[in-house]
PDB file of C-alpha atoms in Angstrom:
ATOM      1  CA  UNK F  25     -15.572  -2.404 -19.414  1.00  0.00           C
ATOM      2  CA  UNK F  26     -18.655  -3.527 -18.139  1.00  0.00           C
ATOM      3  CA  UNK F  27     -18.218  -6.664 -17.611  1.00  0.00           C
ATOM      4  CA  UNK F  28     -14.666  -5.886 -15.617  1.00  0.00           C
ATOM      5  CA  UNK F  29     -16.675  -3.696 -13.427  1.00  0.00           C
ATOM      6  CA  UNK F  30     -18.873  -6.392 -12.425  1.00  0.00           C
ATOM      7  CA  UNK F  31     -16.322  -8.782 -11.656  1.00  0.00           C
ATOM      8  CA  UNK F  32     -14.372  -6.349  -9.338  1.00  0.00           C
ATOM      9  CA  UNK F  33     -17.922  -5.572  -7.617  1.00  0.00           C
ATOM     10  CA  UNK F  34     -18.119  -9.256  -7.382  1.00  0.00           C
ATOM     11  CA  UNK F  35     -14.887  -9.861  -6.021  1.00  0.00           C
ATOM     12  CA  UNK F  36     -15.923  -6.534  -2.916  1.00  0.00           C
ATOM     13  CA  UNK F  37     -19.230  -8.058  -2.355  1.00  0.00           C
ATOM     14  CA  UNK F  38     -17.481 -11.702  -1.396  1.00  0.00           C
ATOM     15  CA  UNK F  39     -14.877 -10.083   0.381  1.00  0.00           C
ATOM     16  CA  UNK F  40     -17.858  -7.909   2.875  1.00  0.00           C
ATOM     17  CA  UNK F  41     -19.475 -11.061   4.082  1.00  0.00           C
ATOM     18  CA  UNK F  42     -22.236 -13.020   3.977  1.00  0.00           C
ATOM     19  CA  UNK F  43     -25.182 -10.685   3.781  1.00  0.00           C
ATOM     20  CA  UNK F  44     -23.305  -8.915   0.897  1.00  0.00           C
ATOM     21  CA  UNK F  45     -22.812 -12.180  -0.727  1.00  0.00           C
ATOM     22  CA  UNK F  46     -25.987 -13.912  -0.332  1.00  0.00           C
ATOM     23  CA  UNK F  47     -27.965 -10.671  -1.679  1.00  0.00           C
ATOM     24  CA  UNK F  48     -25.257 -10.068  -4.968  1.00  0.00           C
ATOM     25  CA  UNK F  49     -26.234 -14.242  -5.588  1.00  0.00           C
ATOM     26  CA  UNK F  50     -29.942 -12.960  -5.814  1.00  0.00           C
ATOM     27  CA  UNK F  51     -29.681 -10.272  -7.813  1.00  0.00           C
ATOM     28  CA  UNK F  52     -26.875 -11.304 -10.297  1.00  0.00           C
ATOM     29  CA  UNK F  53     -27.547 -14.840 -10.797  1.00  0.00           C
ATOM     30  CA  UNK F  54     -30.563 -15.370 -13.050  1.00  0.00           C
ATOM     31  CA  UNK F  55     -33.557 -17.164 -12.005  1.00  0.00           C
ATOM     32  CA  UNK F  56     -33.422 -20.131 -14.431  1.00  0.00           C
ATOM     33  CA  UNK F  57     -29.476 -20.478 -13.732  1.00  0.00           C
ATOM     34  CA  UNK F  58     -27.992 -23.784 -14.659  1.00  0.00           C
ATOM     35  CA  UNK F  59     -24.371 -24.890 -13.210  1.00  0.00           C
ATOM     36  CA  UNK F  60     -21.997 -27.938 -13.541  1.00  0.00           C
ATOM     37  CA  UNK F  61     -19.230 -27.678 -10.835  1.00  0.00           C
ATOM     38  CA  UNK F  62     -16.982 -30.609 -11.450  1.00  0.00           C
ATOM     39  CA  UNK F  63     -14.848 -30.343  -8.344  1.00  0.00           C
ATOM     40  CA  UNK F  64     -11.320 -32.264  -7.543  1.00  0.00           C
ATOM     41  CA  UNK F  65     -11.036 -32.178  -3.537  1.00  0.00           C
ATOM     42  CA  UNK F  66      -7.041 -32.964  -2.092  1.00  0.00           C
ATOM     43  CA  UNK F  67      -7.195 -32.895   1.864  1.00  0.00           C
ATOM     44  CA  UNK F  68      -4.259 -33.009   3.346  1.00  0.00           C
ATOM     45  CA  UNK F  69      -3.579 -37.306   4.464  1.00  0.00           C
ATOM     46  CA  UNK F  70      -6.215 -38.113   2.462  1.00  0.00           C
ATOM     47  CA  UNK F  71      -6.800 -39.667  -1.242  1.00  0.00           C
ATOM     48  CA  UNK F  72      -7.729 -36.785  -3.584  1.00  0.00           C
ATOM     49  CA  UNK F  73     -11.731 -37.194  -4.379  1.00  0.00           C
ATOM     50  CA  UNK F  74     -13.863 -36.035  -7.145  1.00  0.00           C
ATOM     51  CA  UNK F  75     -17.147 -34.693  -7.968  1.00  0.00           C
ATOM     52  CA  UNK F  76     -19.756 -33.164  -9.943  1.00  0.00           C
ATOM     53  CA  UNK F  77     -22.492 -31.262  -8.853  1.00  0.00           C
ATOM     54  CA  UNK F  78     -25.457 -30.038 -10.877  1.00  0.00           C
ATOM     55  CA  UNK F  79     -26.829 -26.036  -9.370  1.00  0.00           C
ATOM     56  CA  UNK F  80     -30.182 -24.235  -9.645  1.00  0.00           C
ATOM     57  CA  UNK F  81     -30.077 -20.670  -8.169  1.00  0.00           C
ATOM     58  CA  UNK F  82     -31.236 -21.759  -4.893  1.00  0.00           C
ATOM     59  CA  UNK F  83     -28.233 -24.188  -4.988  1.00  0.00           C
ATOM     60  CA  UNK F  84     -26.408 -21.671  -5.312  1.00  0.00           C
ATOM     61  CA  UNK F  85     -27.936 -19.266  -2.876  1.00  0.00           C
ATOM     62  CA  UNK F  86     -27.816 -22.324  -0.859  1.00  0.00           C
ATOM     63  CA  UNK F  87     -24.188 -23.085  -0.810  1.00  0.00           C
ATOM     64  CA  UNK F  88     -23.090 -19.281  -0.643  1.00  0.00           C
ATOM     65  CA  UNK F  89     -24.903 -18.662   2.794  1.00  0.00           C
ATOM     66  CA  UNK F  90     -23.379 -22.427   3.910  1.00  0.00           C
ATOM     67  CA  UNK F  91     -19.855 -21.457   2.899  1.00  0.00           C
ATOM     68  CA  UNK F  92     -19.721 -17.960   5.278  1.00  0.00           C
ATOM     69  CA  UNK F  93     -21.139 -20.050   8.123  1.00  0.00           C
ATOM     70  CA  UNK F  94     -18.551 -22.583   7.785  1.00  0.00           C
ATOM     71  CA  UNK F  95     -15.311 -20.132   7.024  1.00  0.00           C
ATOM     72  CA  UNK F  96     -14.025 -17.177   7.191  1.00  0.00           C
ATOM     73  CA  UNK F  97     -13.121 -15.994   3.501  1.00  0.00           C
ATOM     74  CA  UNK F  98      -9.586 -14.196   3.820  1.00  0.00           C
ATOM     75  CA  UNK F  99      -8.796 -13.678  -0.368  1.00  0.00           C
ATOM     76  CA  UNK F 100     -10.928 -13.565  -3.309  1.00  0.00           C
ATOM     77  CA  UNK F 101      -9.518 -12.865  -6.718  1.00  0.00           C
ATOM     78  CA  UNK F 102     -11.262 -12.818 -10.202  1.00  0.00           C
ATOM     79  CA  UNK F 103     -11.246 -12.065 -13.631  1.00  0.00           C
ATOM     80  CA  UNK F 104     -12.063 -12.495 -17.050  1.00  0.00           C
ATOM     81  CA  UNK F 105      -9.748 -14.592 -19.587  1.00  0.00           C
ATOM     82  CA  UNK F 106     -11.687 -13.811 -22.589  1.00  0.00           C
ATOM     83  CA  UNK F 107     -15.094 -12.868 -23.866  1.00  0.00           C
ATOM     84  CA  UNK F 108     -17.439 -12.754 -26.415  1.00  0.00           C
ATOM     85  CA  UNK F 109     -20.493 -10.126 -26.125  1.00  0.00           C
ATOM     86  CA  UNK F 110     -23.616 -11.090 -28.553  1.00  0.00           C
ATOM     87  CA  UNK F 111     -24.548  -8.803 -31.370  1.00  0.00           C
ATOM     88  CA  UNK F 112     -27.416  -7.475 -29.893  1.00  0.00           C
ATOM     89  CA  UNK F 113     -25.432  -6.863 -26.833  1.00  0.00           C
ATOM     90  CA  UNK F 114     -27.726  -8.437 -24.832  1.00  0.00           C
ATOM     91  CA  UNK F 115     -26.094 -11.594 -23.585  1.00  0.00           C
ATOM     92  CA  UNK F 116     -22.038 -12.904 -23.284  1.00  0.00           C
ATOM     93  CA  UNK F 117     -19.659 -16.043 -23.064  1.00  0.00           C
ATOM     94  CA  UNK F 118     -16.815 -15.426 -20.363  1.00  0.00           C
ATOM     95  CA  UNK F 119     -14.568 -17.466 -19.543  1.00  0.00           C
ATOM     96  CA  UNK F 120     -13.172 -16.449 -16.162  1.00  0.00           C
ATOM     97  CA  UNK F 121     -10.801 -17.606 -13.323  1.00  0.00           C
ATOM     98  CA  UNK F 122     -10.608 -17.023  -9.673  1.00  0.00           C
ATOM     99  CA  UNK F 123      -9.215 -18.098  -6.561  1.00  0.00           C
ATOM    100  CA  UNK F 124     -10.389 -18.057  -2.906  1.00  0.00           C
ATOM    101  CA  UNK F 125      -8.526 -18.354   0.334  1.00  0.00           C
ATOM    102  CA  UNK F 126     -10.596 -19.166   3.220  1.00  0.00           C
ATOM    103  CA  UNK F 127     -10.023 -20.569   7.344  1.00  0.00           C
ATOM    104  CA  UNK F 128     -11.978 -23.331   8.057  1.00  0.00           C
ATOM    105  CA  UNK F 129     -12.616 -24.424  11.165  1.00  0.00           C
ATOM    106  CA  UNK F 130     -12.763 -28.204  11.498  1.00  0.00           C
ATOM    107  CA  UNK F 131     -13.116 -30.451  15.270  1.00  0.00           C
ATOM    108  CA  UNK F 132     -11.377 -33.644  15.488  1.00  0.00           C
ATOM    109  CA  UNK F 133     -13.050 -36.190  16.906  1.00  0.00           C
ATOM    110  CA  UNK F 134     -10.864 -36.143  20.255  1.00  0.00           C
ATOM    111  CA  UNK F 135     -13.355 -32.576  20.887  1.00  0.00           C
ATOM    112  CA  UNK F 136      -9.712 -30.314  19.733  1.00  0.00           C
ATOM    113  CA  UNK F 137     -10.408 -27.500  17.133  1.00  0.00           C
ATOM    114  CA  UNK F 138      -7.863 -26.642  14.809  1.00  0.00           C
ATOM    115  CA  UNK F 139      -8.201 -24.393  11.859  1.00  0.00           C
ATOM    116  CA  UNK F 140      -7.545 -25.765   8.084  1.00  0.00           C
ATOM    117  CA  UNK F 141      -6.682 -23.535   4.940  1.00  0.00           C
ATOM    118  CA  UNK F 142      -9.199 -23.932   1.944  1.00  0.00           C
ATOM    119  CA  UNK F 143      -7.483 -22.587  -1.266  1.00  0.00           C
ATOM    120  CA  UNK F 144     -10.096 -22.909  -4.472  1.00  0.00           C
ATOM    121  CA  UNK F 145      -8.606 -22.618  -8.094  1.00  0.00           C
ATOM    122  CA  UNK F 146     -11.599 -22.143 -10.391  1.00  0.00           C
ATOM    123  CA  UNK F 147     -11.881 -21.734 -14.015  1.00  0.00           C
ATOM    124  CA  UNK F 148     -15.728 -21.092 -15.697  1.00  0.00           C
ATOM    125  CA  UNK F 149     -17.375 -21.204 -18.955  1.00  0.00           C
ATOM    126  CA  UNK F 150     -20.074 -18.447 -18.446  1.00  0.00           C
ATOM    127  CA  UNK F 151     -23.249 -17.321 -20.287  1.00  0.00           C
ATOM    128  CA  UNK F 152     -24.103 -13.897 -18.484  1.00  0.00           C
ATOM    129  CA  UNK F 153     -27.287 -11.918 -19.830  1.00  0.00           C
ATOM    130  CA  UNK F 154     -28.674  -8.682 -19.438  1.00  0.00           C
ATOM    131  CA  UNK F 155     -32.309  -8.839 -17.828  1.00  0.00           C
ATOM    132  CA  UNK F 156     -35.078  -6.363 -18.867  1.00  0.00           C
ATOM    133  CA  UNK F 157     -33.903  -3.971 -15.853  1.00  0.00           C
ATOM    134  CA  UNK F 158     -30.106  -4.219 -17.594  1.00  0.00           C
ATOM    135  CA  UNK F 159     -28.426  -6.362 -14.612  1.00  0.00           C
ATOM    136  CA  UNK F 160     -26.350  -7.978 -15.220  1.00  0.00           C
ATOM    137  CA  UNK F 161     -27.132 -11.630 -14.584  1.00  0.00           C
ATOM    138  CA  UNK F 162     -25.626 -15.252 -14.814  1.00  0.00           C
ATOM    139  CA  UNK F 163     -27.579 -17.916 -16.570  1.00  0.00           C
ATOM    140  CA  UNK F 164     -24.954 -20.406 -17.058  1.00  0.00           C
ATOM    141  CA  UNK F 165     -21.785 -21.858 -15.830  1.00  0.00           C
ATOM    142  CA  UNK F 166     -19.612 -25.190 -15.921  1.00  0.00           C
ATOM    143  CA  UNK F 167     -17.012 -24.923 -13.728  1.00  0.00           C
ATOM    144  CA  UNK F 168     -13.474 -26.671 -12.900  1.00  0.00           C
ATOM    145  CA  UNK F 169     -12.929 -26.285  -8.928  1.00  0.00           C
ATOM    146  CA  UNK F 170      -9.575 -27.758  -7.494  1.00  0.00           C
ATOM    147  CA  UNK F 171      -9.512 -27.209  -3.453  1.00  0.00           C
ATOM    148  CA  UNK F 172      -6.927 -28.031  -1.473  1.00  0.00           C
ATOM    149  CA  UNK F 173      -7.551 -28.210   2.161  1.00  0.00           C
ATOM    150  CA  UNK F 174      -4.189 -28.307   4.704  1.00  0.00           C
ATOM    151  CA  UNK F 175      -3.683 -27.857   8.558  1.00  0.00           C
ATOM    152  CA  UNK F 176      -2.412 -24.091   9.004  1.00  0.00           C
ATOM    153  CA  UNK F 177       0.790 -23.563   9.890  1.00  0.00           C
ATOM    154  CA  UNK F 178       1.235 -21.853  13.717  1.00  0.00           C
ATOM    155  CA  UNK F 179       4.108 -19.454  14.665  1.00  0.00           C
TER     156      UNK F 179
END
């Protein structure tokens, strides 16, 4: 139950905004954090491109304040798929999915702005432990991240 509890505070803290964000990063992802996002980008008109990145906590801290400046997140949902708490109770293996919806803002080069739709399907292999205060913290994660990015569609 815990660990559904945390996921649906996740899921409010994205959904309040940056500040909210940014601070339940700090807290819940643990200082020696290690993350492999291998992401699949499709833009609308263009080839489909792929990546892998490699996160520290400040990476991730990083990216989290650099995705609110850069969009407006409309939808965030998340959840667990399975899990598998230690012995000791101490530590877990999750594997999760979630989706976000966000508006992105993007000006074309003739100086017009139009606004694009960023849909993210993620699915994680998580190690989450419990530190000495019992929070509930994230230590590892290797994600697969599929965004699509398309023009949105006006009235």
């Amino acid at each position: 139950q815990r660990l559904d509890d945390f996921y649906k505070y996740s899921v409010e803290m994205q959904l309040a905004g940056a500040q909210q964000a940014v601070e339940f990063v700090n807290e819940h992802v643990h200082k020696d954090f290690e993350g492999v996002m291998h992401v699949t980008s499709k833009i609308q008109g263009a080839p489909e491109q792929k990546e892998t990145a490699v996160m520290t906590k400040y990476e991730y801290v990083r990216d989290t304040k650099k995705a609110y400046e850069i969009s407006t997140i409309e939808d965030v949902q998340s959840g667990i798929v399975s899990h598998k708490i230690s012995e000791d109770g101490r530590s877990a293996e999750v594997k999760d999915r979630s989706y976000v919806m966000a508006s992105v803002p993007v000006t074309a080069p003739s100086g017009k702005s139009e606004v694009f739709h960023l849909r993210q399907y993620v699915n994680c292999d998580n190690t989450f432990v419990l530190s000495e205060d019992d929070v509930i913290q994230l230590k590892t994660s290797s994600c697969e991240v599929e965004g699509e990015l398309s023009k949105a569609q006006g009235l």
